[in-house]
Coordinates of C-alpha atoms in Angstrom, one line a residue:
Chain M
X1 CA 50.8 101.4 99.8
X2 CA 53.8 103.5 98.7
X3 CA 56.4 101.6 96.7
X4 CA 59.0 103.6 98.6
X5 CA 58.5 106.2 101.3
X6 CA 60.7 108.1 103.7
X7 CA 59.9 109.4 107.1
X8 CA 62.0 112.2 108.6
X9 CA 65.0 111.0 106.6
X10 CA 68.0 112.9 107.9
X11 CA 71.7 112.8 106.7
X12 CA 74.0 114.9 108.8
X13 CA 73.2 118.6 108.0
X14 CA 72.7 117.8 104.3
X15 CA 69.2 116.3 104.3
X16 CA 66.9 117.3 107.1
X17 CA 63.8 115.4 108.0
X18 CA 62.6 114.6 104.4
X19 CA 59.3 112.7 104.1
X20 CA 58.3 111.7 100.6
X21 CA 56.2 109.0 99.0
X22 CA 56.6 107.3 95.6
X23 CA 53.9 105.1 94.2
X24 CA 54.2 102.6 91.3
X25 CA 54.0 104.3 87.9
X26 CA 55.2 107.6 89.2
X27 CA 58.1 109.8 88.3
X28 CA 59.2 112.0 91.3
X29 CA 61.4 114.9 90.4
X30 CA 63.9 116.3 92.9
X31 CA 64.7 119.9 92.1
X32 CA 66.6 122.6 93.9
X33 CA 69.9 124.5 93.8
X34 CA 73.3 122.9 93.9
X35 CA 73.9 121.6 97.4
X36 CA 70.2 121.3 98.3
X37 CA 70.7 117.7 99.2
X38 CA 69.3 115.9 96.1
X39 CA 72.2 113.6 95.6
X40 CA 72.6 112.9 99.3
X41 CA 68.9 111.9 99.5
X42 CA 69.3 109.5 96.6
X43 CA 72.5 108.1 98.1
X44 CA 70.8 107.5 101.4
X45 CA 68.0 105.6 99.7
X46 CA 70.4 103.2 98.0
X47 CA 72.5 102.8 101.1
X48 CA 75.6 104.9 100.2
X49 CA 75.0 107.3 103.2
X50 CA 74.2 106.6 106.8
X51 CA 70.8 108.2 107.8
X52 CA 68.4 108.5 110.6
X53 CA 64.7 108.2 110.1
X54 CA 62.9 105.6 108.1
X55 CA 62.8 104.3 104.6
X56 CA 60.0 101.8 103.8
X57 CA 59.1 99.8 100.8
X58 CA 55.5 98.6 100.7
X59 CA 55.4 99.3 104.4
X60 CA 58.5 97.2 105.2
X61 CA 61.5 99.0 106.8
X62 CA 64.6 98.7 104.6
X63 CA 66.7 98.4 107.7
X64 CA 65.9 94.6 107.6
X65 CA 67.0 94.3 104.0
X66 CA 70.3 92.7 103.1
X67 CA 72.7 94.6 100.7
X68 CA 71.5 92.4 97.8
X69 CA 67.8 92.7 98.6
X70 CA 68.2 96.5 98.7
X71 CA 70.2 96.5 95.4
X72 CA 67.5 94.4 93.7
X73 CA 64.8 96.9 94.9
X74 CA 66.6 100.1 94.2
X75 CA 69.0 100.9 91.4
X76 CA 71.0 104.1 91.2
X77 CA 72.4 106.0 88.2
X78 CA 74.9 108.3 89.9
X79 CA 75.6 111.8 88.7
X80 CA 79.0 110.8 87.3
X81 CA 79.9 107.4 86.1
X82 CA 83.0 106.3 84.3
X83 CA 84.5 103.0 83.5
X84 CA 88.1 102.3 84.6
X85 CA 88.5 99.9 81.7
X86 CA 87.4 100.2 78.1
X87 CA 84.9 97.3 78.4
X88 CA 82.2 96.6 75.8
X89 CA 78.7 98.1 76.0
X90 CA 77.2 94.6 76.5
X91 CA 79.6 94.0 79.4
X92 CA 78.6 97.2 81.1
X93 CA 75.0 96.3 80.8
X94 CA 75.7 92.8 82.1
X95 CA 77.2 94.3 85.2
X96 CA 73.7 95.5 86.0
X97 CA 72.8 91.9 86.8
X98 CA 75.3 91.7 89.7
X99 CA 72.7 92.2 92.4
X100 CA 71.0 89.0 91.0
X101 CA 74.2 87.1 90.5
X102 CA 73.2 86.0 87.0
X103 CA 73.7 87.1 83.4
X104 CA 70.0 86.9 82.4
X105 CA 70.0 87.4 78.7
X106 CA 66.4 88.5 78.5
X107 CA 66.8 91.2 81.1
X108 CA 70.0 92.5 79.4
X109 CA 68.4 92.5 76.0
X110 CA 65.3 94.2 77.3
X111 CA 67.4 96.9 79.0
X112 CA 69.4 97.5 75.9
X113 CA 66.2 97.8 73.9
X114 CA 64.7 100.2 76.4
X115 CA 67.8 102.4 76.3
X116 CA 68.0 102.0 72.5
X117 CA 71.7 101.0 72.5
X118 CA 71.4 97.7 70.6
X119 CA 73.1 99.2 67.6
X120 CA 76.4 99.6 69.3
X121 CA 76.3 96.8 72.0
X122 CA 79.7 95.4 70.7
X123 CA 81.5 98.7 70.9
X124 CA 83.8 99.8 73.7
X125 CA 82.5 102.4 76.1
X126 CA 85.5 104.6 75.5
X127 CA 84.6 104.8 71.8
X128 CA 81.1 106.3 72.4
X129 CA 79.8 109.8 72.4
X130 CA 78.7 111.4 75.7
X131 CA 75.0 110.9 74.7
X132 CA 75.5 107.2 73.8
X133 CA 77.4 106.6 77.0
X134 CA 74.7 108.2 79.2
X135 CA 72.2 105.7 77.8
X136 CA 74.7 102.8 78.4
X137 CA 75.0 103.7 82.1
X138 CA 71.2 103.9 82.3
X139 CA 70.9 100.5 80.6
X140 CA 73.2 99.1 83.2
X141 CA 70.7 100.2 85.9
X142 CA 67.7 99.0 83.9
X143 CA 69.2 95.5 83.5
X144 CA 69.0 95.1 87.3
X145 CA 65.2 95.6 86.9
X146 CA 64.9 97.6 90.1
X147 CA 61.5 98.4 91.4
X148 CA 62.7 101.9 92.1
X149 CA 65.1 103.6 89.7
X150 CA 67.1 106.6 91.0
X151 CA 68.7 108.9 88.5
X152 CA 71.0 111.7 89.6
X153 CA 71.0 114.4 87.0
X154 CA 70.9 111.9 84.1
X155 CA 70.6 114.6 81.4
X156 CA 73.5 116.8 82.6
X157 CA 75.9 117.5 79.7
X158 CA 73.5 116.0 77.1
X159 CA 72.2 117.7 74.0
X160 CA 68.4 118.3 73.7
X161 CA 67.9 115.1 71.6
X162 CA 69.5 112.9 74.2
X163 CA 67.9 114.8 77.1
X164 CA 64.5 113.9 75.7
X165 CA 65.5 110.3 74.9
X166 CA 66.8 109.6 78.4
X167 CA 63.8 111.2 80.1
X168 CA 61.5 109.2 77.8
X169 CA 63.3 106.0 78.9
X170 CA 62.7 106.9 82.6
X171 CA 59.1 107.8 82.0
X172 CA 58.4 104.5 80.2
X173 CA 60.2 102.6 82.9
X174 CA 58.0 104.1 85.6
X175 CA 54.9 103.3 83.5
X176 CA 55.7 99.6 83.7
X177 CA 54.7 99.5 87.3
X178 CA 58.0 100.8 88.6
X179 CA 58.9 104.0 90.3
X180 CA 61.5 106.6 89.3
X181 CA 63.1 109.4 91.3
X182 CA 65.1 111.8 89.2
X183 CA 67.2 114.8 90.3
X184 CA 67.0 117.5 87.7
X185 CA 68.2 121.1 87.2
X186 CA 66.1 121.7 84.1
X187 CA 62.8 122.8 85.4
X188 CA 61.0 122.6 82.0
X189 CA 62.0 118.9 81.8
X190 CA 60.8 118.5 85.4
X191 CA 57.4 120.0 84.5
X192 CA 57.2 117.9 81.4
X193 CA 58.1 114.5 82.7
X194 CA 57.5 114.4 86.5
X195 CA 54.2 113.5 88.1
X196 CA 55.3 114.9 91.4
X197 CA 58.0 117.3 92.4
X198 CA 59.9 117.9 95.6
X199 CA 61.6 121.3 95.8
X200 CA 64.6 121.2 98.1
X201 CA 66.7 123.9 99.7
X202 CA 69.5 123.4 102.3
X203 CA 68.4 119.8 102.8
X204 CA 64.8 120.7 103.6
X205 CA 61.7 120.1 101.5
X206 CA 60.3 123.5 100.7
X207 CA 57.4 122.2 98.7
X208 CA 56.1 118.8 97.4
X209 CA 53.2 118.1 95.1
X210 CA 52.2 118.3 91.4
X211 CA 54.3 120.4 89.1
X212 CA 51.6 123.1 89.1
X213 CA 51.8 123.2 92.9
X214 CA 55.5 123.4 93.2
X215 CA 56.6 125.4 90.1
X216 CA 55.2 128.8 91.1
X217 CA 57.0 132.1 90.7
X218 CA 57.0 132.9 94.4
X219 CA 58.4 129.4 95.5
X220 CA 61.1 129.3 92.8
X221 CA 62.1 132.9 93.6
X222 CA 62.4 132.2 97.3
X223 CA 64.5 129.1 96.6
X224 CA 66.7 130.2 93.7
X225 CA 66.6 133.9 94.2
X226 CA 65.8 134.3 90.5
X227 CA 62.6 135.6 88.7
X228 CA 61.2 133.0 86.4
X229 CA 58.7 132.8 83.6
X230 CA 56.3 129.9 84.0
X231 CA 53.9 128.5 81.4
X232 CA 52.7 125.1 82.4
X233 CA 49.7 125.2 80.0
X234 CA 51.9 125.1 77.0
X235 CA 52.8 121.8 75.4
X236 CA 55.6 121.2 76.4
X237 CA 55.5 123.3 79.5
X238 CA 58.2 126.0 79.9
X239 CA 59.9 127.3 83.0
X240 CA 62.7 129.8 82.2
X241 CA 64.7 132.3 84.3
X242 CA 63.9 135.9 83.3
Chain Z
X1 CA 76.1 89.3 75.3
X2 CA 79.0 89.4 77.6
X3 CA 82.4 89.0 76.1
X4 CA 83.6 85.4 75.7
X5 CA 87.2 84.7 76.7
X6 CA 89.0 82.6 74.1
X7 CA 92.6 82.9 75.2
X8 CA 92.3 80.2 77.9
X9 CA 93.2 77.1 75.8
X10 CA 96.1 78.8 74.2
X11 CA 97.6 79.7 77.5
X12 CA 97.2 76.2 78.8
X13 CA 98.9 74.7 75.7
X14 CA 101.8 77.3 76.0
X15 CA 102.1 76.5 79.7
X16 CA 102.6 72.8 79.0
X17 CA 105.1 73.5 76.2
X18 CA 107.1 75.9 78.3
X19 CA 107.2 73.5 81.2
X20 CA 108.5 70.8 78.9
X21 CA 111.1 73.2 77.5
X22 CA 112.2 74.1 81.0
X23 CA 112.6 70.5 82.1
X24 CA 114.7 69.9 79.0
X25 CA 117.0 72.9 79.5
X26 CA 120.2 72.6 81.4
X27 CA 123.9 72.1 81.2
X28 CA 123.6 68.4 80.6
X29 CA 121.3 67.0 77.9
X30 CA 118.8 64.6 79.5
X31 CA 115.8 62.8 78.3
X32 CA 112.9 64.5 80.1
X33 CA 110.6 61.5 79.7
X34 CA 113.1 59.0 81.1
X35 CA 114.0 61.3 83.9
X36 CA 110.4 61.9 84.9
X37 CA 109.4 58.2 84.8
X38 CA 112.5 57.2 86.7
X39 CA 111.9 59.8 89.3
X40 CA 108.2 58.9 89.7
X41 CA 109.1 55.2 90.0
X42 CA 111.9 56.0 92.4
X43 CA 114.6 54.5 90.1
X44 CA 117.9 56.0 91.0
X45 CA 119.4 57.2 87.8
X46 CA 121.3 60.3 86.7
X47 CA 118.2 61.3 84.7
X48 CA 115.9 61.0 87.7
X49 CA 118.3 63.0 89.8
X50 CA 118.7 65.9 87.3
X51 CA 115.0 66.1 86.3
X52 CA 113.4 65.2 89.7
X53 CA 115.7 66.9 92.1
X54 CA 117.0 69.9 90.1
X55 CA 114.9 70.9 87.1
X56 CA 111.4 69.9 88.3
X57 CA 111.5 71.9 91.5
X58 CA 113.0 74.9 89.7
X59 CA 110.4 74.7 86.9
X60 CA 107.5 74.2 89.3
X61 CA 108.8 77.1 91.5
X62 CA 109.0 79.4 88.5
X63 CA 105.5 78.5 87.5
X64 CA 104.1 79.0 91.0
X65 CA 105.9 82.3 91.5
X66 CA 104.8 83.5 88.1
X67 CA 101.2 82.5 88.7
X68 CA 101.2 84.2 92.1
X69 CA 102.7 87.4 90.7
X70 CA 100.5 87.5 87.6
X71 CA 97.3 87.0 89.6
X72 CA 98.2 89.5 92.3
X73 CA 99.0 92.1 89.6
X74 CA 95.6 91.5 88.0
X75 CA 93.8 91.6 91.3
X76 CA 95.5 94.8 92.4
X77 CA 94.9 96.6 89.1
X78 CA 91.3 95.6 89.2
X79 CA 90.8 96.7 92.8
X80 CA 92.6 100.0 92.4
X81 CA 91.1 100.5 88.9
X82 CA 94.7 101.4 87.9
X83 CA 96.7 99.7 85.1
X84 CA 99.9 100.8 86.8
X85 CA 99.3 99.0 90.1
X86 CA 101.8 96.2 90.7
X87 CA 103.0 94.4 93.8
X88 CA 106.3 96.2 93.4
X89 CA 104.9 99.6 92.8
X90 CA 102.4 99.6 95.7
X91 CA 105.1 98.5 98.2
X92 CA 103.9 94.9 98.8
X93 CA 107.1 93.3 97.4
X94 CA 109.4 95.5 99.5
X95 CA 107.3 94.9 102.6
X96 CA 107.5 91.2 102.0
X97 CA 111.3 91.4 101.4
X98 CA 111.7 93.4 104.6
X99 CA 109.7 91.0 106.6
X100 CA 111.4 87.9 105.2
X101 CA 114.9 89.5 105.4
X102 CA 114.4 90.5 109.0
X103 CA 113.5 86.9 110.0
X104 CA 116.3 85.6 107.8
X105 CA 118.8 87.9 109.3
X106 CA 117.9 87.7 113.0
X107 CA 117.2 84.0 112.7
X108 CA 113.8 84.5 114.5
X109 CA 111.8 81.3 114.7
X110 CA 114.7 79.4 113.2
X111 CA 113.0 76.1 114.2
X112 CA 110.2 76.8 111.8
X113 CA 112.6 77.0 108.9
X114 CA 111.3 78.2 105.5
X115 CA 107.8 78.6 107.0
X116 CA 109.0 81.4 109.3
X117 CA 110.5 83.4 106.5
X118 CA 107.3 82.9 104.4
X119 CA 105.0 84.0 107.2
X120 CA 107.3 87.0 107.8
X121 CA 107.2 87.9 104.1
X122 CA 103.4 87.5 104.1
X123 CA 103.0 89.8 107.2
X124 CA 105.4 92.3 105.6
X125 CA 103.3 92.4 102.4
X126 CA 100.0 92.8 104.4
X127 CA 101.4 95.6 106.6
X128 CA 102.8 97.4 103.5
X129 CA 99.6 97.1 101.6
X130 CA 97.4 98.2 104.5
X131 CA 99.8 101.2 105.1
X132 CA 99.6 102.0 101.4
X133 CA 95.8 101.9 101.4
X134 CA 95.4 104.1 104.5
X135 CA 98.0 106.6 103.2
X136 CA 96.4 106.9 99.8
X137 CA 92.9 107.0 101.2
X138 CA 91.3 106.1 97.9
X139 CA 92.0 104.0 94.8
X140 CA 92.8 107.1 92.8
X141 CA 95.8 106.1 90.6
X142 CA 98.1 109.0 91.4
X143 CA 97.6 108.6 95.1
X144 CA 98.1 104.9 95.0
X145 CA 101.4 105.3 93.2
X146 CA 102.6 108.1 95.5
X147 CA 101.6 106.1 98.6
X148 CA 103.2 103.0 97.2
X149 CA 106.4 104.9 96.5
X150 CA 106.4 106.2 100.1
X151 CA 105.9 102.7 101.5
X152 CA 108.5 101.2 99.2
X153 CA 111.0 103.8 100.2
X154 CA 110.5 103.2 103.9
X155 CA 110.7 99.5 103.5
X156 CA 113.8 99.9 101.3
X157 CA 115.5 102.0 103.9
X158 CA 114.7 99.5 106.6
X159 CA 116.0 96.8 104.4
X160 CA 119.2 98.7 103.9
X161 CA 119.6 98.9 107.7
X162 CA 119.2 95.2 107.9
X163 CA 121.9 94.7 105.2
X164 CA 124.1 97.3 106.8
X165 CA 124.3 95.4 110.0
X166 CA 124.7 92.0 108.5
X167 CA 127.0 90.0 110.8
X168 CA 129.5 89.1 108.0
X169 CA 130.0 89.6 104.3
X170 CA 128.7 86.2 103.5
X171 CA 125.4 86.7 105.2
X172 CA 125.0 90.0 103.4
X173 CA 125.9 88.4 100.1
X174 CA 123.4 85.7 100.7
X175 CA 120.7 88.2 101.5
X176 CA 121.4 90.4 98.5
X177 CA 121.4 87.4 96.1
X178 CA 118.2 86.2 97.5
X179 CA 116.6 89.6 97.2
X180 CA 117.7 89.8 93.5
X181 CA 115.2 87.1 92.8
X182 CA 115.8 83.6 91.6
X183 CA 114.2 80.2 91.5
X184 CA 117.3 78.1 91.3
X185 CA 118.6 75.8 94.1
X186 CA 115.4 76.0 96.1
X187 CA 114.3 72.4 96.3
X188 CA 110.8 71.0 96.5
X189 CA 110.4 72.2 100.1
X190 CA 109.7 75.7 98.9
X191 CA 106.7 74.4 97.1
X192 CA 105.2 73.1 100.3
X193 CA 104.9 76.8 101.3
X194 CA 104.2 78.3 98.0
X195 CA 101.5 76.0 96.6
X196 CA 99.1 76.3 99.6
X197 CA 99.7 80.1 99.6
X198 CA 98.9 80.2 95.9
X199 CA 95.7 78.2 96.4
X200 CA 94.5 80.1 99.5
X201 CA 95.5 83.6 98.1
X202 CA 94.1 82.7 94.7
X203 CA 90.8 81.4 96.1
X204 CA 90.3 84.5 98.3
X205 CA 90.8 86.7 95.2
X206 CA 88.7 84.4 93.0
X207 CA 85.7 84.8 95.3
X208 CA 85.8 88.6 94.8
X209 CA 85.3 88.5 91.1
X210 CA 81.9 90.2 91.2
X211 CA 83.5 93.0 93.3
X212 CA 86.3 93.5 90.8
X213 CA 83.8 93.6 88.0
X214 CA 81.5 96.0 89.8
X215 CA 84.4 98.3 90.7
X216 CA 85.0 98.9 87.0
X217 CA 82.2 101.5 87.3
X218 CA 83.5 103.0 90.6
X219 CA 82.8 102.5 94.3
X220 CA 79.4 104.2 94.3
X221 CA 78.0 102.0 91.6
X222 CA 79.6 98.9 93.2
X223 CA 78.0 99.7 96.6
X224 CA 74.7 100.5 95.0
X225 CA 74.7 97.1 93.3
X226 CA 74.9 95.4 96.7
X227 CA 78.7 94.8 96.8
X228 CA 80.4 94.8 100.2
X229 CA 83.1 97.1 98.9
X230 CA 85.1 97.6 102.1
X231 CA 85.1 94.0 103.2
X232 CA 85.8 92.7 99.7
X233 CA 88.6 95.1 99.1
X234 CA 90.3 94.0 102.3
X235 CA 90.0 90.4 101.2
X236 CA 91.6 91.2 97.8
X237 CA 94.4 92.9 99.7
X238 CA 94.8 89.9 101.9
X239 CA 94.8 87.5 99.0
X240 CA 97.4 89.6 97.1
X241 CA 99.5 89.9 100.2
X242 CA 99.5 86.1 100.6
X243 CA 100.5 85.6 97.0
X244 CA 103.2 88.3 97.0
X245 CA 104.5 87.5 100.5
X246 CA 104.9 83.8 99.8
X247 CA 106.5 84.3 96.4
X248 CA 108.9 87.0 97.6
X249 CA 109.9 85.0 100.6
X250 CA 110.7 81.9 98.4
X251 CA 112.1 83.6 95.3
X252 CA 113.0 87.1 96.3
X253 CA 112.0 90.1 94.2
X254 CA 110.9 89.3 90.7
X255 CA 109.7 92.6 89.4
X256 CA 107.3 93.8 86.7
X257 CA 105.6 90.4 86.1
X258 CA 102.5 91.6 88.0
X259 CA 102.5 94.8 86.1
X260 CA 103.0 93.6 82.6
X261 CA 101.2 90.3 82.4
X262 CA 97.7 91.7 83.2
X263 CA 98.4 94.6 80.9
X264 CA 99.3 92.3 77.9
X265 CA 96.3 90.1 78.5
X266 CA 93.7 92.7 79.1
X267 CA 92.7 93.1 75.4
X268 CA 92.1 89.3 75.2
X269 CA 89.8 89.3 78.1
X270 CA 87.5 92.1 77.0
X271 CA 89.3 94.4 79.5
X272 CA 87.2 92.8 82.3
X273 CA 89.1 92.7 85.6
X274 CA 87.1 89.7 86.8
X275 CA 88.0 87.7 83.7
X276 CA 91.7 88.6 83.9
X277 CA 92.6 86.7 87.0
X278 CA 93.2 83.1 85.8
X279 CA 94.7 84.1 82.4
X280 CA 97.1 86.4 84.3
X281 CA 98.1 83.6 86.6
X282 CA 98.7 81.3 83.6
X283 CA 100.6 83.9 81.6
X284 CA 102.6 84.9 84.7
X285 CA 103.6 81.3 85.1
X286 CA 104.6 81.1 81.4
X287 CA 106.6 84.4 81.5
X288 CA 108.6 83.6 84.7
X289 CA 109.3 80.1 83.4
X290 CA 110.4 81.4 80.1
X291 CA 112.6 84.1 81.7
X292 CA 114.2 81.3 83.9
X293 CA 114.9 79.3 80.8
X294 CA 116.5 82.3 79.2
X295 CA 118.7 82.9 82.3
X296 CA 120.0 79.4 82.0
X297 CA 120.8 79.9 78.3
X298 CA 123.0 82.9 79.0
X299 CA 126.7 82.1 78.5
X300 CA 128.0 84.0 81.7
X301 CA 130.1 82.2 84.3
X302 CA 127.8 83.3 87.0
X303 CA 124.0 83.0 86.4
X304 CA 122.1 86.2 85.9
X305 CA 119.5 86.4 88.6
X306 CA 115.9 86.0 87.3
X307 CA 114.7 89.1 89.1
X308 CA 117.4 91.1 87.5
X309 CA 116.4 89.9 84.1
X310 CA 112.7 90.6 84.6
X311 CA 113.6 94.1 85.8
X312 CA 115.9 94.7 82.8
X313 CA 113.1 93.6 80.4
X314 CA 110.2 95.0 82.4
X315 CA 111.5 98.6 83.0
X316 CA 111.5 99.7 79.3
X317 CA 108.1 98.1 78.8
X318 CA 106.9 99.9 81.9
X319 CA 108.1 103.2 80.4
X320 CA 106.4 102.4 77.1
X321 CA 103.2 101.7 79.1
X322 CA 103.4 105.0 80.9
X323 CA 103.9 106.9 77.6
X324 CA 100.9 105.0 76.1
X325 CA 98.7 105.7 79.1
X326 CA 99.6 109.3 79.0
X327 CA 98.5 109.5 75.4
X328 CA 95.3 107.7 76.0
X329 CA 94.0 109.7 78.9
X330 CA 95.0 113.3 78.3

């Protein structure tokens, strides 16, 4: 049974009848142009947007879930996060335990280890580089130990080193019997890290399947209006605009 | 792990010292211990009269008003994610003053005495805060300050109308003096109103600590972590309005305490808005009590009003704060 599945999920005109399935251990990539509905879809899953249609986890409709139950099941790393106060890294990660109402030291330690931020756990978030901060925001979500982790463009504005390190964290998290849904603009990263891709345009799913099925010249051209070079047999795979 | 807060015991010790100092400060030298023990044991002595009937109410009132203002400032700043939020700057104080002054002036519910004025102050603060929130739409700092300014201006104008049509110069003088803010000559009755308001308002805000913590990372993150952001925000506003409404209706406008106290303490609480509430209440109590002692020490014939003093001291600090914030967030 799918860890999380949507049936005809619709949010206004922004997401139209999306049906996807995510199984344990999988990374599902959402790709598509700006405004395709990637963020809106993630927001609907976590309860930030009102939707019609159905979202189920292990066959149970999420409509019956309380706010807390939902927050324990699904964690969201929004596209932009900022802290209003210069709190410490450890305090940010501890906030991730709010859905559980505890400050479970093991969960927090584990999250910091996964995101590789132990070295600067005492520092203030406003004293970190962009790459370090991105991993701190991610550790906050990891500390909540959600079954499903949603990440909205987690590698935007990061250098290639941090792009890979963040994507590795997500891949490893999925491998530990969780599920990850990640919205990405970098199609090469999508090909490299995602087990399944969903190509969106104007709120509709144009194609869903393995990277090889979705990342084709004709599909990408029809969605982005750009010619692309695709070599999925290379290691790592490459998808570049011509 | 999470930041440990170490400032708490220091604040408690300072609070006790300042309270003692306040009880001992006045035009007549009196033994505080004798006065207190005589008053508790209902022995009628000069000491008991001075300590129990004059200085104790004044001191307790200063502590309660300071605690209410300190905590409401910390709660508002956490809720709005804005270090410049303050009961006075977001319109709550003016709303409370308008509500209280209207009842005071027109003598509505005169039978209910102080309680009517307090409830009017409370309603005024709630209405002002709700108007401010609906006008600003979001917690965005610039919008909150602008909306607060608008509400303060309207409430100020309405208050001017009330003063303008005061039935006689004495009524007007009384209103103006009360608005300037003071804790002298209030009597223990005022505490009957203020202490429950402090407990209820404080408890309402206290229950929303997880929300204030979660809001550090924005509304989206807070909602995604299962927080009832709308409901919780309304509760924080209600709690703040109760605190501000009650303290303004009893002691008038005592500005800048709610702004400065949380700001000064933030570094000692790991900058966490949820950890700032109680320390701010304690430090607010200390600050207002100290300011009231200072007022009593001044050698003028007529006492400088407490609210005037806090504004005189607070305004330059506020300007310094604005300059510092401007440098920090380019």
